[in-house]
Amino acid sequence: MGYHWNWGILLSPVPTGETTYLGWLLAGLKMTLLVSIPAWLLALAIGTFMGILRTVPSRFLRGVATVYVAVLRNIPLIVQLFIWYHVVPEIVPGGQAFKQIDLPTQAFVACLVSLTLFTSARVCEQVRAGIQSLPPGQKQAALALGLTLPQAYRHVLVPLAARRIVPTLTSETANIVKNSAVCSTLGLFELLAENQQVVDYTAQAYEPTITVTLLYLAINGLIILLMRQVERRTRVSGFIGSAP
Amino acid sequence: MRYELDWSSIPGALPVLLAGMKLTLLITLVSIAAGVTWGTILALFRLSPIRALSLLQRGYVSLFRSVPLLLVLFWFYLVVPQLLRSTFHLSAATDTRLVSAMVGFSLFEAAYYSEIVRAGIQSVSRGQVAAAQALGMTYGQTMRLVVLPQAFRHMMPLLLTQAIIVFQDTSLVYIMSLSEFFVTAYTVGQRDGRLVELLLFAGAVYFVLCSSAAFLVKQLQRRLASAST
């Protein structure tokens, strides 16, 4: 086939001259992290809240949380993304003002919102499973000590559950970075979109794509290492998986 | 001014949407069949006493699980067409997108399926293997006749849940602009200036199909659980 390898292309300047092609890829990496990290933190907060609602005694609140999860888990991420970007600004009051903002910001906001909500539903299910996996005695003991239900959640159930689900949250953390690649379809210049652009400009397909693949592998490895530290620090002694 | 919803372009578009859904299901089924097959082989690699094979599975799984599906699709968009053209001497005009998409999906999902199958095999009690060997079965017979049937029974709910995920993931062939369900809905919406309605419709269809499937999987899980006690 005779593919002409040219790794030097990555270090040559882009047409406008302000950076190199590698610079474009790194800008993409920055955007990937810029959307993934806030989305992850928000998803953690919302997911924990919804996860608690999934386990409360009130039938109504449980129902609300169940519908929330069902909607967000049964519609593909790209469809949700397009709905947040194309549909919501049209039908929600004040949406017209949103459409006045510049396009990259619109895309960024839509990506942030949909990644956050999509991931929050997954976090919610893990928090629910974490809370439900606790022995019922924990809640009973907390209530018997005179804690109110919200106090029991705040001081006993959620802290214990959170520390138990750290290992499963590791894969969700990695997932949100991978899922952010879908944002490239809205024209958000994250890693994958920058890669596409470099391929288009240089007509060298393999060098940038291999670089981007390695960058994703590196992020993934880093997340696993980081979460392993978190796991080690937050282990609860006396539970399965803890050091003897 | 409020947006006026107008659903009138959907009835006329139903035939193309249905054709799109057929393509979606085709990609889903092929990826599941190929993914489970290759995933099972990989799982057997992992559990085999040959170190090289076990390392191969580990490398394969961690590679595919570390990168986004879209990147994998992009790779296959790049690699498979050239490969097909040079092996089958196709002209440059031949449309290889569907084959590329299917190969990409199958190889990607195989990484996830192989981990499910591995867990399934490991959930079969050791006594079963010992008994099969005591009866004089070879390794192949033990796996084929004793271990795998039980393993698949255990992991049926997980395999089906993964199948629902594959079904949702097929919407990502958007980047190859293959006219599967989501792309068709998007195109019709663009054409008629009714993107809002078509996207809501697509979302509703996915929601109904996936949540009914998830409900059925839950029923099956319950039945399997009560059958085993």
CSV table of C-alpha atoms in Angstrom, one decimal:
chain,number,residue,atom,x,y,z
A,1,MET,CA,0.0,0.0,0.0
A,2,GLY,CA,3.0,2.2,0.7
A,3,TYR,CA,1.8,4.6,3.4
A,4,HIS,CA,4.3,7.4,3.8
A,5,TRP,CA,5.1,7.7,7.5
A,6,ASN,CA,6.0,11.2,8.6
A,7,TRP,CA,6.0,11.7,12.4
A,8,GLY,CA,7.6,15.1,11.9
A,9,ILE,CA,4.3,16.4,10.6
A,10,LEU,CA,3.1,16.7,14.2
A,11,LEU,CA,5.8,19.3,14.9
A,12,SER,CA,5.3,21.3,11.8
A,13,PRO,CA,3.3,24.5,12.1
A,14,VAL,CA,-0.4,24.7,11.3
A,15,PRO,CA,-1.5,27.0,8.3
A,16,THR,CA,-2.1,30.0,10.5
A,17,GLY,CA,1.3,29.5,12.0
A,18,GLU,CA,0.5,30.1,15.7
A,19,THR,CA,1.0,26.5,16.9
A,20,THR,CA,2.0,23.0,15.6
A,21,TYR,CA,-0.4,20.2,14.8
A,22,LEU,CA,0.6,18.6,18.1
A,23,GLY,CA,-0.5,21.9,19.7
A,24,TRP,CA,-3.9,21.3,18.2
A,25,LEU,CA,-4.1,17.9,19.7
A,26,LEU,CA,-3.0,19.2,23.1
A,27,ALA,CA,-5.7,21.9,22.9
A,28,GLY,CA,-8.1,19.1,22.2
A,29,LEU,CA,-6.8,17.2,25.3
A,30,LYS,CA,-7.4,20.4,27.3
A,31,MET,CA,-10.9,20.7,26.1
A,32,THR,CA,-11.6,17.0,26.8
A,33,LEU,CA,-10.6,17.6,30.4
A,34,LEU,CA,-12.3,20.9,30.6
A,35,VAL,CA,-15.6,19.3,29.9
A,36,SER,CA,-15.1,16.0,31.7
A,37,ILE,CA,-13.9,17.2,35.0
A,38,PRO,CA,-16.7,19.7,35.9
A,39,ALA,CA,-19.2,17.2,34.4
A,40,TRP,CA,-17.8,14.5,36.6
A,41,LEU,CA,-18.0,16.6,39.8
A,42,LEU,CA,-21.6,17.7,39.0
A,43,ALA,CA,-22.6,14.2,38.1
A,44,LEU,CA,-21.3,13.0,41.4
A,45,ALA,CA,-23.3,15.5,43.4
A,46,ILE,CA,-26.5,15.1,41.4
A,47,GLY,CA,-26.1,11.3,41.2
A,48,THR,CA,-25.6,11.0,45.0
A,49,PHE,CA,-28.7,13.1,45.6
A,50,MET,CA,-30.8,11.0,43.2
A,51,GLY,CA,-29.3,7.8,44.6
A,52,ILE,CA,-30.5,8.7,48.1
A,53,LEU,CA,-33.9,9.5,46.7
A,54,ARG,CA,-34.0,6.0,45.2
A,55,THR,CA,-33.9,4.6,48.7
A,56,VAL,CA,-36.0,6.9,50.9
A,57,PRO,CA,-39.3,5.6,52.4
A,58,SER,CA,-41.4,8.1,50.4
A,59,ARG,CA,-43.0,6.4,47.4
A,60,PHE,CA,-43.4,9.7,45.5
A,61,LEU,CA,-39.7,10.7,45.8
A,62,ARG,CA,-38.6,7.2,44.9
A,63,GLY,CA,-40.8,7.3,41.8
A,64,VAL,CA,-39.3,10.7,40.7
A,65,ALA,CA,-35.8,9.3,41.0
A,66,THR,CA,-36.8,6.0,39.2
A,67,VAL,CA,-38.2,8.0,36.2
A,68,TYR,CA,-35.1,10.2,36.2
A,69,VAL,CA,-32.8,7.2,35.9
A,70,ALA,CA,-35.0,5.4,33.4
A,71,VAL,CA,-35.1,8.4,31.0
A,72,LEU,CA,-31.4,9.1,31.1
A,73,ARG,CA,-30.3,5.4,30.8
A,74,ASN,CA,-32.6,4.4,28.0
A,75,ILE,CA,-31.8,7.1,25.5
A,76,PRO,CA,-28.4,7.0,23.7
A,77,LEU,CA,-26.0,9.8,24.8
A,78,ILE,CA,-25.7,11.2,21.3
A,79,VAL,CA,-29.5,11.6,21.1
A,80,GLN,CA,-29.5,13.3,24.5
A,81,LEU,CA,-26.7,15.6,23.4
A,82,PHE,CA,-28.6,16.6,20.2
A,83,ILE,CA,-31.8,17.2,22.3
A,84,TRP,CA,-30.0,19.5,24.7
A,85,TYR,CA,-28.4,21.4,21.8
A,86,HIS,CA,-31.1,21.5,19.2
A,87,VAL,CA,-34.4,21.0,21.0
A,88,VAL,CA,-34.3,22.4,24.5
A,89,PRO,CA,-33.3,26.0,23.5
A,90,GLU,CA,-36.3,26.0,21.1
A,91,ILE,CA,-39.0,24.9,23.5
A,92,VAL,CA,-37.9,26.3,26.9
A,93,PRO,CA,-38.7,29.9,27.7
A,94,GLY,CA,-35.5,32.0,27.6
A,95,GLY,CA,-34.0,29.6,25.1
A,96,GLN,CA,-33.8,32.3,22.5
A,97,ALA,CA,-31.3,34.2,24.6
A,98,PHE,CA,-29.2,31.0,24.8
A,99,LYS,CA,-29.1,30.9,21.0
A,100,GLN,CA,-27.6,34.4,20.9
A,101,ILE,CA,-24.4,33.1,22.6
A,102,ASP,CA,-21.5,32.2,20.3
A,103,LEU,CA,-21.7,28.6,18.9
A,104,PRO,CA,-18.6,27.1,20.7
A,105,THR,CA,-20.0,28.2,24.0
A,106,GLN,CA,-23.5,26.8,23.1
A,107,ALA,CA,-21.9,23.5,22.2
A,108,PHE,CA,-19.8,23.5,25.4
A,109,VAL,CA,-22.8,24.1,27.6
A,110,ALA,CA,-24.9,21.4,25.8
A,111,CYS,CA,-22.1,18.9,26.2
A,112,LEU,CA,-21.5,19.7,29.8
A,113,VAL,CA,-25.2,19.4,30.7
A,114,SER,CA,-25.8,16.2,28.8
A,115,LEU,CA,-22.6,14.5,30.0
A,116,THR,CA,-23.4,15.5,33.6
A,117,LEU,CA,-27.0,14.2,33.5
A,118,PHE,CA,-26.1,11.0,31.6
A,119,THR,CA,-23.4,10.2,34.1
A,120,SER,CA,-25.4,11.2,37.1
A,121,ALA,CA,-28.0,8.5,36.3
A,122,ARG,CA,-25.2,5.9,36.4
A,123,VAL,CA,-23.8,7.3,39.6
A,124,CYS,CA,-27.3,7.3,41.0
A,125,GLU,CA,-27.6,3.6,40.5
A,126,GLN,CA,-24.3,2.9,42.1
A,127,VAL,CA,-25.1,5.0,45.1
A,128,ARG,CA,-28.5,3.2,45.4
A,129,ALA,CA,-26.8,-0.2,45.2
A,130,GLY,CA,-24.2,1.0,47.8
A,131,ILE,CA,-26.8,2.1,50.2
A,132,GLN,CA,-28.9,-1.0,49.7
A,133,SER,CA,-25.9,-3.2,50.2
A,134,LEU,CA,-25.4,-1.9,53.8
A,135,PRO,CA,-26.7,-4.2,56.5
A,136,PRO,CA,-30.2,-2.9,57.6
A,137,GLY,CA,-28.8,-2.7,61.2
A,138,GLN,CA,-26.8,0.4,60.2
A,139,LYS,CA,-29.9,2.4,59.6
A,140,GLN,CA,-31.8,1.0,62.5
A,141,ALA,CA,-29.0,1.7,64.9
A,142,ALA,CA,-28.7,5.3,63.6
A,143,LEU,CA,-32.4,5.8,64.1
A,144,ALA,CA,-32.3,4.1,67.5
A,145,LEU,CA,-29.6,6.6,68.6
A,146,GLY,CA,-32.1,9.4,68.0
A,147,LEU,CA,-30.8,10.6,64.6
A,148,THR,CA,-33.4,11.8,62.2
A,149,LEU,CA,-33.6,10.1,58.8
A,150,PRO,CA,-31.7,12.9,57.0
A,151,GLN,CA,-29.1,12.8,59.8
A,152,ALA,CA,-28.8,9.0,59.4
A,153,TYR,CA,-28.2,9.5,55.7
A,154,ARG,CA,-25.7,12.2,56.2
A,155,HIS,CA,-23.6,10.8,59.0
A,156,VAL,CA,-24.0,7.0,58.5
A,157,LEU,CA,-25.5,5.6,55.3
A,158,VAL,CA,-24.0,7.9,52.6
A,159,PRO,CA,-20.4,7.9,54.0
A,160,LEU,CA,-20.4,4.2,54.3
A,161,ALA,CA,-22.0,3.6,50.9
A,162,ALA,CA,-19.7,6.1,49.2
A,163,ARG,CA,-16.6,4.4,50.5
A,164,ARG,CA,-17.9,1.0,49.3
A,165,ILE,CA,-18.6,2.1,45.8
A,166,VAL,CA,-15.2,3.7,45.1
A,167,PRO,CA,-14.1,0.7,43.0
A,168,THR,CA,-17.1,0.8,40.7
A,169,LEU,CA,-16.9,4.6,40.4
A,170,THR,CA,-13.5,4.1,38.9
A,171,SER,CA,-15.0,2.8,35.7
A,172,GLU,CA,-17.5,5.6,35.6
A,173,THR,CA,-14.7,8.2,35.9
A,174,ALA,CA,-13.0,6.6,33.0
A,175,ASN,CA,-16.3,6.4,31.1
A,176,ILE,CA,-17.0,10.1,31.3
A,177,VAL,CA,-13.7,10.9,29.6
A,178,LYS,CA,-14.5,8.4,26.9
A,179,ASN,CA,-18.1,9.6,26.5
A,180,SER,CA,-16.9,13.2,26.1
A,181,ALA,CA,-15.7,12.0,22.6
A,182,VAL,CA,-19.3,12.1,21.5
A,183,CYS,CA,-19.2,15.9,21.9
A,184,SER,CA,-17.1,16.0,18.8
A,185,THR,CA,-20.3,15.5,16.9
A,186,LEU,CA,-21.6,18.9,18.0
A,187,GLY,CA,-18.4,20.6,16.9
A,188,LEU,CA,-16.8,20.9,20.3
A,189,PHE,CA,-13.1,20.8,19.7
A,190,GLU,CA,-12.0,18.1,22.1
A,191,LEU,CA,-9.5,15.4,21.4
A,192,LEU,CA,-11.3,13.5,18.7
A,193,ALA,CA,-12.5,16.5,16.8
A,194,GLU,CA,-9.0,18.0,16.8
A,195,ASN,CA,-7.7,14.7,15.6
A,196,GLN,CA,-10.2,14.8,12.7
A,197,GLN,CA,-9.0,18.3,11.9
A,198,VAL,CA,-5.3,17.4,11.9
A,199,VAL,CA,-6.1,14.3,9.6
A,200,ASP,CA,-8.0,16.6,7.2
A,201,TYR,CA,-5.3,19.2,7.1
A,202,THR,CA,-2.2,17.0,6.9
A,203,ALA,CA,-3.7,14.0,5.0
A,204,GLN,CA,-1.6,11.9,7.4
A,205,ALA,CA,-4.1,9.7,9.1
A,206,TYR,CA,-2.1,7.4,11.2
A,207,GLU,CA,0.3,9.6,13.1
A,208,PRO,CA,-2.3,11.9,14.8
A,209,THR,CA,-4.7,9.1,15.4
A,210,ILE,CA,-2.0,6.9,17.1
A,211,THR,CA,-1.0,9.9,19.2
A,212,VAL,CA,-4.6,10.5,20.3
A,213,THR,CA,-5.1,6.8,21.1
A,214,LEU,CA,-2.1,6.9,23.3
A,215,LEU,CA,-3.4,10.1,25.0
A,216,TYR,CA,-6.7,8.3,25.8
A,217,LEU,CA,-4.7,5.3,27.1
A,218,ALA,CA,-2.7,7.6,29.3
A,219,ILE,CA,-5.7,9.4,30.7
A,220,ASN,CA,-7.3,6.0,31.5
A,221,GLY,CA,-4.2,4.7,33.2
A,222,LEU,CA,-3.9,7.9,35.2
A,223,ILE,CA,-7.5,7.6,36.4
A,224,ILE,CA,-7.0,4.0,37.5
A,225,LEU,CA,-3.9,4.9,39.5
A,226,LEU,CA,-5.6,7.9,41.0
A,227,MET,CA,-8.8,6.0,42.0
A,228,ARG,CA,-6.6,3.2,43.5
A,229,GLN,CA,-5.2,5.8,45.8
A,230,VAL,CA,-8.7,7.0,46.7
A,231,GLU,CA,-9.7,3.5,47.3
A,232,ARG,CA,-6.8,2.7,49.6
A,233,ARG,CA,-7.5,5.9,51.7
A,234,THR,CA,-11.2,5.4,52.0
A,235,ARG,CA,-11.4,1.7,52.8
A,236,VAL,CA,-13.6,0.9,55.7
A,237,SER,CA,-12.0,-1.7,58.0
A,238,GLY,CA,-14.2,-4.6,58.8
A,239,PHE,CA,-15.8,-4.7,55.3
A,240,ILE,CA,-15.0,-7.0,52.4
A,241,GLY,CA,-12.1,-5.7,50.4
A,242,SER,CA,-10.4,-4.0,53.3
A,243,ALA,CA,-7.0,-4.8,54.5
A,244,PRO,CA,-7.1,-7.3,57.5
B,1,MET,CA,-42.3,33.7,20.7
B,2,ARG,CA,-43.0,30.1,21.6
B,3,TYR,CA,-42.1,27.3,19.4
B,4,GLU,CA,-45.0,25.6,17.7
B,5,LEU,CA,-44.6,21.8,17.6
B,6,ASP,CA,-45.6,20.3,14.3
B,7,TRP,CA,-45.5,16.6,14.0
B,8,SER,CA,-46.8,16.4,10.5
B,9,SER,CA,-43.5,15.4,8.9
B,10,ILE,CA,-43.3,12.2,10.9
B,11,PRO,CA,-46.1,10.0,9.3
B,12,GLY,CA,-44.7,10.5,5.8
B,13,ALA,CA,-41.2,9.7,7.0
B,14,LEU,CA,-42.2,6.4,8.8
B,15,PRO,CA,-41.0,4.1,5.9
B,16,VAL,CA,-37.5,5.6,5.9
B,17,LEU,CA,-37.4,5.6,9.7
B,18,LEU,CA,-38.4,2.0,9.7
B,19,ALA,CA,-35.7,1.2,7.1
B,20,GLY,CA,-33.2,3.0,9.4
B,21,MET,CA,-34.4,1.0,12.4
B,22,LYS,CA,-33.8,-2.2,10.4
B,23,LEU,CA,-30.2,-1.2,9.7
B,24,THR,CA,-29.8,-0.3,13.4
B,25,LEU,CA,-31.0,-3.8,14.3
B,26,LEU,CA,-28.8,-5.4,11.7
B,27,ILE,CA,-25.7,-3.7,13.0
B,28,THR,CA,-26.8,-4.5,16.6
B,29,LEU,CA,-27.4,-8.2,15.9
B,30,VAL,CA,-24.2,-8.7,13.9
B,31,SER,CA,-22.1,-7.0,16.6
B,32,ILE,CA,-23.7,-9.0,19.3
B,33,ALA,CA,-23.2,-12.3,17.5
B,34,ALA,CA,-19.6,-11.6,16.5
B,35,GLY,CA,-18.9,-9.9,19.8
B,36,VAL,CA,-20.1,-12.8,21.9
B,37,THR,CA,-18.3,-15.3,19.8
B,38,TRP,CA,-14.9,-13.5,19.8
B,39,GLY,CA,-15.5,-12.5,23.4
B,40,THR,CA,-16.0,-16.1,24.4
B,41,ILE,CA,-12.8,-17.1,22.6
B,42,LEU,CA,-10.9,-14.3,24.4
B,43,ALA,CA,-12.4,-15.4,27.7
B,44,LEU,CA,-11.1,-18.9,27.1
B,45,PHE,CA,-7.7,-17.4,26.2
B,46,ARG,CA,-7.7,-15.6,29.6
B,47,LEU,CA,-8.5,-18.8,31.5
B,48,SER,CA,-6.1,-21.0,29.6
B,49,PRO,CA,-2.9,-22.2,31.2
B,50,ILE,CA,-0.9,-20.7,28.3
B,51,ARG,CA,0.5,-17.4,29.6
B,52,ALA,CA,0.8,-15.7,26.2
B,53,LEU,CA,-2.9,-16.2,25.4
B,54,SER,CA,-3.9,-14.9,28.8
B,55,LEU,CA,-1.7,-11.8,28.4
B,56,LEU,CA,-3.2,-11.3,24.9
B,57,GLN,CA,-6.7,-11.2,26.3
B,58,ARG,CA,-5.6,-8.8,29.1
B,59,GLY,CA,-3.9,-6.5,26.6
B,60,TYR,CA,-6.9,-6.6,24.2
B,61,VAL,CA,-9.5,-5.9,26.9
B,62,SER,CA,-7.6,-3.0,28.5
B,63,LEU,CA,-6.8,-1.5,25.1
B,64,PHE,CA,-10.4,-1.5,23.9
B,65,ARG,CA,-11.8,-0.4,27.2
B,66,SER,CA,-9.5,2.5,27.5
B,67,VAL,CA,-10.5,4.3,24.3
B,68,PRO,CA,-13.8,5.8,23.2
B,69,LEU,CA,-16.0,3.8,20.9
B,70,LEU,CA,-16.0,6.7,18.5
B,71,LEU,CA,-12.2,6.6,18.2
B,72,VAL,CA,-12.4,2.8,17.5
B,73,LEU,CA,-15.0,3.5,14.8
B,74,PHE,CA,-12.7,6.2,13.4
B,75,TRP,CA,-9.8,3.7,13.3
B,76,PHE,CA,-11.9,1.2,11.5
B,77,TYR,CA,-13.2,3.8,9.1
B,78,LEU,CA,-9.5,4.4,8.3
B,79,VAL,CA,-8.1,0.9,8.3
B,80,VAL,CA,-10.8,-1.6,7.2
B,81,PRO,CA,-11.6,0.1,3.8
B,82,GLN,CA,-8.0,0.0,2.7
B,83,LEU,CA,-7.7,-3.6,3.9
B,84,LEU,CA,-10.8,-4.7,2.1
B,85,ARG,CA,-9.8,-2.9,-1.1
B,86,SER,CA,-6.4,-4.4,-1.2
B,87,THR,CA,-7.5,-8.0,-0.4
B,88,PHE,CA,-10.6,-8.1,-2.6
B,89,HIS,CA,-9.4,-5.7,-5.2
B,90,LEU,CA,-12.4,-3.5,-4.9
B,91,SER,CA,-12.7,-0.2,-6.6
B,92,ALA,CA,-12.3,3.0,-4.5
B,93,ALA,CA,-16.0,3.7,-5.1
B,94,THR,CA,-17.2,0.6,-3.2
B,95,ASP,CA,-19.1,1.5,-0.1
B,96,THR,CA,-17.3,-0.2,2.8
B,97,ARG,CA,-18.8,1.9,5.6
B,98,LEU,CA,-21.3,-0.8,6.8
B,99,VAL,CA,-18.7,-3.5,6.9
B,100,SER,CA,-16.2,-1.2,8.7
B,101,ALA,CA,-18.9,-0.2,11.2
B,102,MET,CA,-19.8,-3.8,11.9
B,103,VAL,CA,-16.1,-4.9,12.3
B,104,GLY,CA,-15.4,-1.9,14.6
B,105,PHE,CA,-18.4,-2.6,16.8
B,106,SER,CA,-17.8,-6.3,17.0
B,107,LEU,CA,-14.2,-6.0,18.0
B,108,PHE,CA,-15.0,-3.2,20.5
B,109,GLU,CA,-18.0,-5.1,22.1
B,110,ALA,CA,-16.0,-8.3,22.2
B,111,ALA,CA,-13.8,-6.7,24.9
B,112,TYR,CA,-16.8,-6.1,27.1
B,113,TYR,CA,-18.4,-9.5,26.3
B,114,SER,CA,-15.2,-11.4,27.1
B,115,GLU,CA,-15.2,-10.0,30.6
B,116,ILE,CA,-18.8,-11.0,31.1
B,117,VAL,CA,-18.1,-14.5,29.8
B,118,ARG,CA,-15.0,-14.8,31.9
B,119,ALA,CA,-17.0,-14.0,35.1
B,120,GLY,CA,-19.7,-16.4,33.9
B,121,ILE,CA,-17.2,-19.3,33.4
B,122,GLN,CA,-15.7,-18.6,36.8
B,123,SER,CA,-19.1,-18.7,38.4
B,124,VAL,CA,-19.4,-22.4,37.4
B,125,SER,CA,-18.3,-24.5,40.4
B,126,ARG,CA,-15.0,-26.3,40.2
B,127,GLY,CA,-16.7,-29.6,40.9
B,128,GLN,CA,-18.4,-29.5,37.5
B,129,VAL,CA,-15.0,-29.3,35.8
B,130,ALA,CA,-13.6,-32.1,38.0
B,131,ALA,CA,-16.6,-34.3,37.4
B,132,ALA,CA,-16.4,-33.8,33.6
B,133,GLN,CA,-12.7,-34.7,33.6
B,134,ALA,CA,-13.3,-37.7,35.8
B,135,LEU,CA,-15.8,-38.8,33.1
B,136,GLY,CA,-12.9,-38.7,30.7
B,137,MET,CA,-13.9,-35.6,28.8
B,138,THR,CA,-11.2,-33.6,27.0
B,139,TYR,CA,-10.8,-29.9,27.7
B,140,GLY,CA,-12.8,-29.0,24.7
B,141,GLN,CA,-15.6,-31.3,25.6
B,142,THR,CA,-15.7,-30.0,29.2
B,143,MET,CA,-16.0,-26.4,28.1
B,144,ARG,CA,-18.5,-27.1,25.3
B,145,LEU,CA,-20.8,-29.6,27.0
B,146,VAL,CA,-20.5,-28.7,30.7
B,147,VAL,CA,-19.0,-25.3,31.6
B,148,LEU,CA,-20.2,-23.0,28.8
B,149,PRO,CA,-23.9,-24.0,28.8
B,150,GLN,CA,-24.1,-23.3,32.6
B,151,ALA,CA,-22.0,-20.2,32.3
B,152,PHE,CA,-24.2,-18.7,29.6
B,153,ARG,CA,-27.3,-19.5,31.7
B,154,HIS,CA,-25.8,-17.5,34.6
B,155,MET,CA,-24.7,-14.6,32.6
B,156,MET,CA,-27.8,-14.3,30.3
B,157,PRO,CA,-29.1,-11.1,32.1
B,158,LEU,CA,-25.7,-9.4,31.8
B,159,LEU,CA,-25.3,-10.4,28.2
B,160,LEU,CA,-28.8,-9.0,27.4
B,161,THR,CA,-28.1,-5.8,29.3
B,162,GLN,CA,-24.9,-5.4,27.3
B,163,ALA,CA,-27.0,-6.0,24.1
B,164,ILE,CA,-29.2,-3.0,25.0
B,165,ILE,CA,-26.1,-0.9,25.4
B,166,VAL,CA,-24.9,-2.1,22.0
B,167,PHE,CA,-28.3,-1.1,20.5
B,168,GLN,CA,-27.9,2.4,22.0
B,169,ASP,CA,-24.2,2.6,20.9
B,170,THR,CA,-25.1,2.0,17.2
B,171,SER,CA,-26.4,5.6,17.1
B,172,LEU,CA,-22.7,6.5,17.0
B,173,VAL,CA,-22.3,5.4,13.4
B,174,TYR,CA,-23.6,9.0,12.9
B,175,ILE,CA,-19.9,9.8,12.2
B,176,MET,CA,-19.9,7.5,9.2
B,177,SER,CA,-23.3,8.9,8.1
B,178,LEU,CA,-24.7,5.4,7.6
B,179,SER,CA,-28.5,5.8,7.4
B,180,GLU,CA,-29.4,3.9,10.6
B,181,PHE,CA,-32.3,5.1,12.7
B,182,PHE,CA,-30.8,8.1,14.4
B,183,VAL,CA,-29.1,9.4,11.3
B,184,THR,CA,-32.3,9.0,9.3
B,185,ALA,CA,-34.3,10.9,12.0
B,186,TYR,CA,-31.7,13.6,12.0
B,187,THR,CA,-31.6,13.9,8.2
B,188,VAL,CA,-35.4,14.0,7.9
B,189,GLY,CA,-35.5,16.7,10.6
B,190,GLN,CA,-32.9,18.8,8.7
B,191,ARG,CA,-34.7,18.3,5.4
B,192,ASP,CA,-38.1,19.4,6.7
B,193,GLY,CA,-36.9,22.0,9.2
B,194,ARG,CA,-38.5,19.9,11.9
B,195,LEU,CA,-35.4,18.8,13.8
B,196,VAL,CA,-37.0,19.5,17.2
B,197,GLU,CA,-39.9,17.0,16.6
B,198,LEU,CA,-37.7,14.4,14.9
B,199,LEU,CA,-35.1,14.4,17.7
B,200,LEU,CA,-37.9,14.1,20.3
B,201,PHE,CA,-39.4,11.3,18.4
B,202,ALA,CA,-36.1,9.5,18.1
B,203,GLY,CA,-35.5,9.9,21.8
B,204,ALA,CA,-39.0,8.5,22.6
B,205,VAL,CA,-38.5,5.5,20.3
B,206,TYR,CA,-35.2,4.6,22.0
B,207,PHE,CA,-36.7,5.1,25.4
B,208,VAL,CA,-39.7,2.8,24.7
B,209,LEU,CA,-37.6,0.1,23.1
B,210,CYS,CA,-34.8,0.1,25.6
B,211,SER,CA,-36.9,0.4,28.7
B,212,SER,CA,-39.2,-2.5,27.6
B,213,ALA,CA,-36.2,-4.6,26.8
B,214,ALA,CA,-34.7,-3.7,30.2
B,215,PHE,CA,-38.0,-4.7,31.9
B,216,LEU,CA,-38.0,-8.1,30.1
B,217,VAL,CA,-34.4,-8.7,31.2
B,218,LYS,CA,-35.4,-8.0,34.8
B,219,GLN,CA,-38.2,-10.5,34.5
B,220,LEU,CA,-35.8,-13.1,33.1
B,221,GLN,CA,-33.4,-12.4,35.9
B,222,ARG,CA,-36.1,-12.9,38.5
B,223,ARG,CA,-37.1,-16.2,36.9
B,224,LEU,CA,-33.5,-17.4,36.7
B,225,ALA,CA,-33.0,-16.5,40.4
B,226,SER,CA,-36.1,-18.3,41.5
B,227,ALA,CA,-35.3,-21.3,39.3
B,228,SER,CA,-31.9,-21.8,40.9
B,229,THR,CA,-33.1,-21.8,44.5
